[in-house]
PDB file of C-alpha atoms in Angstrom:
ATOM      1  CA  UNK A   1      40.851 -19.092  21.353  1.00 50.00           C
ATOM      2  CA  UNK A   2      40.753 -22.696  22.341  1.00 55.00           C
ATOM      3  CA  UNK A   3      37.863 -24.552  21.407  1.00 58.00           C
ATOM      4  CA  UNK A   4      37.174 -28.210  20.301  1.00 62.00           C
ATOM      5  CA  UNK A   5      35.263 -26.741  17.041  1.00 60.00           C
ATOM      6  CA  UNK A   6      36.657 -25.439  14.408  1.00 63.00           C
ATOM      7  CA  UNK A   7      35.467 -21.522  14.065  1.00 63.00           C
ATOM      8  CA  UNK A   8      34.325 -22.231  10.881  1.00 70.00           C
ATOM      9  CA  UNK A   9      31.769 -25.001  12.478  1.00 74.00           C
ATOM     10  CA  UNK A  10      28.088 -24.104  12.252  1.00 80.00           C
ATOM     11  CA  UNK A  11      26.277 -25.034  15.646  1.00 89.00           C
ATOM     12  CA  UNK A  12      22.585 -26.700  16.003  1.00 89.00           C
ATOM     13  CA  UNK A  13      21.009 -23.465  17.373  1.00 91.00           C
ATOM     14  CA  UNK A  14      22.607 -21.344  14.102  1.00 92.00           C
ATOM     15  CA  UNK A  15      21.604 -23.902  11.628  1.00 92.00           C
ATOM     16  CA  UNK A  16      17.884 -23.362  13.464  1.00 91.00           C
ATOM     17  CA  UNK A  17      18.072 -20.272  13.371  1.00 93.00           C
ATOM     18  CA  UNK A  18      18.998 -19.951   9.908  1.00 94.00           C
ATOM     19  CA  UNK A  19      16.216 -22.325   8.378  1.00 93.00           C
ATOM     20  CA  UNK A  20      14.093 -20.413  10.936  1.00 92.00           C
ATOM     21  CA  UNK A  21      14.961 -16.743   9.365  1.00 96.00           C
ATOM     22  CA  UNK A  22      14.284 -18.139   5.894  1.00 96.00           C
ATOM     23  CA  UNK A  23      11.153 -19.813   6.766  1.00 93.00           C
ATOM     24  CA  UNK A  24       9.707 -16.764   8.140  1.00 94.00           C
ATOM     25  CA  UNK A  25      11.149 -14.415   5.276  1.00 95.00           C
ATOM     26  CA  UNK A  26       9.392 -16.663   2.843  1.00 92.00           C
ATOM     27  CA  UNK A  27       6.088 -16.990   4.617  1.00 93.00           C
ATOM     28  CA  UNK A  28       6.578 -13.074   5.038  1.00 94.00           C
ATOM     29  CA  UNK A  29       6.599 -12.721   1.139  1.00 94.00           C
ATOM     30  CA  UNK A  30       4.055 -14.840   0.380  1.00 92.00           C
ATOM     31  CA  UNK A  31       1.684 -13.289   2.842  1.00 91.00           C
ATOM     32  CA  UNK A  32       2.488  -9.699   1.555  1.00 92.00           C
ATOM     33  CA  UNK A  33       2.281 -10.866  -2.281  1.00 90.00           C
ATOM     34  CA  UNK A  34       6.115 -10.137  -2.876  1.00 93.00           C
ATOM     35  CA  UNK A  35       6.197 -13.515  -4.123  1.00 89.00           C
ATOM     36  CA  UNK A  36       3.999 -14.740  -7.016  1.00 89.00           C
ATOM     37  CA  UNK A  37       2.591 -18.068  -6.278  1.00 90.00           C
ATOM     38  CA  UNK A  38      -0.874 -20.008  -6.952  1.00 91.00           C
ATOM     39  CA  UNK A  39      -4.162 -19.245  -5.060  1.00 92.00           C
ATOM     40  CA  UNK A  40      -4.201 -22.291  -3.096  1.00 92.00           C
ATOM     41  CA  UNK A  41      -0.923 -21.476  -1.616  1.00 90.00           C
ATOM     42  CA  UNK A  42      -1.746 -17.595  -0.339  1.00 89.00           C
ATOM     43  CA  UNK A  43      -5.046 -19.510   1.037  1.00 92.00           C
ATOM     44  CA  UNK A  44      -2.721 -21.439   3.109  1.00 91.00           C
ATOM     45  CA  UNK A  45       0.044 -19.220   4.139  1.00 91.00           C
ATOM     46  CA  UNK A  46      -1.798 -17.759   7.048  1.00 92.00           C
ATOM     47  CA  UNK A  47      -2.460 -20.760   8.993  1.00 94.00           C
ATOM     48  CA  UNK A  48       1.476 -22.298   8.352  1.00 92.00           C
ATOM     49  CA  UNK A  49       2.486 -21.488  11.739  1.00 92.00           C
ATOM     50  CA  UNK A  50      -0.230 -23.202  13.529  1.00 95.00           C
ATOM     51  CA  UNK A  51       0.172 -25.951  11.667  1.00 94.00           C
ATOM     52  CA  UNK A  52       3.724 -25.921  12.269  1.00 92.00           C
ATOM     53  CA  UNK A  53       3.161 -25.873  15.770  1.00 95.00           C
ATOM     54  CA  UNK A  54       0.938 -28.754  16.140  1.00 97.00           C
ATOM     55  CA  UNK A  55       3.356 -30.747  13.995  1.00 96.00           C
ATOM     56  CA  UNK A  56       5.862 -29.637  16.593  1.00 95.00           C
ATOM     57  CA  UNK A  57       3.779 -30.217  19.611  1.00 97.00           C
ATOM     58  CA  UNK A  58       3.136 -34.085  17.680  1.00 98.00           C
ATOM     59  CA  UNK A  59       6.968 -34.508  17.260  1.00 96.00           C
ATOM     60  CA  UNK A  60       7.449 -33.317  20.888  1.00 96.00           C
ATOM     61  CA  UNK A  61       4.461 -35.546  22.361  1.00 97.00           C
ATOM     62  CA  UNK A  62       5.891 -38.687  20.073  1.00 97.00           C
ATOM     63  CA  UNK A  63       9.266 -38.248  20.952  1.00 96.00           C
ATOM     64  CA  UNK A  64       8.653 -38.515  24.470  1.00 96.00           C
ATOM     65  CA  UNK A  65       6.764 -41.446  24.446  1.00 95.00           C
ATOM     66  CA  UNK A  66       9.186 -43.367  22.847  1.00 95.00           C
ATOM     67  CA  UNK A  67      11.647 -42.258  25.233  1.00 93.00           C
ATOM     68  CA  UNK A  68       9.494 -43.356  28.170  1.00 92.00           C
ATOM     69  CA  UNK A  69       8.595 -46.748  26.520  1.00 92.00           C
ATOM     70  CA  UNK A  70      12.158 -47.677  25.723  1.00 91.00           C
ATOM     71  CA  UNK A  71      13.921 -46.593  28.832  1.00 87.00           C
ATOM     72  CA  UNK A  72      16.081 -49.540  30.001  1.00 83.00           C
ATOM     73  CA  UNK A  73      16.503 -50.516  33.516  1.00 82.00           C
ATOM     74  CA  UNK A  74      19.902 -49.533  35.719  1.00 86.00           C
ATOM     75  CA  UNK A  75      19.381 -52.579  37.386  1.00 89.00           C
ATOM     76  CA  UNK A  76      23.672 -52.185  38.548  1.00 91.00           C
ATOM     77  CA  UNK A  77      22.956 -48.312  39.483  1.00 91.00           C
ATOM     78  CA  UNK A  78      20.022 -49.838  41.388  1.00 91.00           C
ATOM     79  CA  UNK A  79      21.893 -52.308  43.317  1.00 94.00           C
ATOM     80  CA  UNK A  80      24.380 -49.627  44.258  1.00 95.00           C
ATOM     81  CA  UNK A  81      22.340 -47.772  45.860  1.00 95.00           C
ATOM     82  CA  UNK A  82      20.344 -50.353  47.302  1.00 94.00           C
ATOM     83  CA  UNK A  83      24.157 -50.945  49.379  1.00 96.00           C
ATOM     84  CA  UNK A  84      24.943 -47.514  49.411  1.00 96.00           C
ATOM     85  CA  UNK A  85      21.818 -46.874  51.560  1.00 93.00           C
ATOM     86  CA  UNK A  86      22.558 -50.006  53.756  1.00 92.00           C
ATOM     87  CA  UNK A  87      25.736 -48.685  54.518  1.00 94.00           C
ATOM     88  CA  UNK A  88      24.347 -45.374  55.620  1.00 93.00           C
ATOM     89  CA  UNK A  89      21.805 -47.518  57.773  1.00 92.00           C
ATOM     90  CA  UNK A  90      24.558 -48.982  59.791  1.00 91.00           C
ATOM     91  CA  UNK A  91      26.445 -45.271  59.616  1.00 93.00           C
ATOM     92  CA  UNK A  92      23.691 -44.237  61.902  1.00 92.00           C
ATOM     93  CA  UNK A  93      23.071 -47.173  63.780  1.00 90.00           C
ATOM     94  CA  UNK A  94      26.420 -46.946  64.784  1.00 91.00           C
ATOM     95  CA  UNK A  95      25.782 -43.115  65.693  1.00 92.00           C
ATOM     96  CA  UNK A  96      23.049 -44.445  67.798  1.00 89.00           C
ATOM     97  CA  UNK A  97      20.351 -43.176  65.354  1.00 88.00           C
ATOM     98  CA  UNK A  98      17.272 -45.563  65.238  1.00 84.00           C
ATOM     99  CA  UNK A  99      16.376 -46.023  61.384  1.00 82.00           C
ATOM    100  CA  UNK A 100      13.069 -47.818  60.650  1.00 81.00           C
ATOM    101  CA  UNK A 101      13.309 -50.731  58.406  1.00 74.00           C
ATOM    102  CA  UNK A 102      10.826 -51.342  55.618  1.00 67.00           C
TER     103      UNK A 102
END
């Protein structure tokens, strides 16, 4: 085996699952009464996920935005391709394809 991790190394997606399968196995025994807890608590169980969803969904929604609002500019990548299609222009041109200018 040749791999840049050590075999030993836990990936993102295992750790996920993991807190994931203990999440669930918790809620599980809380919602089946395996697991003695207050009243307020087994009131709440049942609605966990969907609140873990929309807190998920939030995360998602916020995450994005923040992405989109601080996106720098490639002004360099820009100006490449700015030549790039330039030189492609005259390519044709020199093909004796007509290319309309803007």
């Amino acid at each position: 085996l040749t791999s840049a991790q050590p075999l030993n190394a836990m990936t993102k997606s295992t750790s996920c699952g993991l807190v994931g399968a203990v999440l669930l196995a918790l809620w599980a025994a809380v919602l089946t009464g395996a697991v003695t807890t207050n009243q307020t608590i087994v009131d709440i169980m049942p609605f966990a996920p969907f609140n873990l969803l929309c807190c998920f969904g939030s995360y998602s929604l916020l995450s994005i935005g923040y992405s989109l609002f601080t996106f720098g500019d490639a002004d360099a990548a820009a100006n490449e391709l700015k030549r790039e299609v330039q030189e492609a222009k005259r390519d044709l041109a020199a093909k004796g394809i007509k290319v309309a200018e803007e």
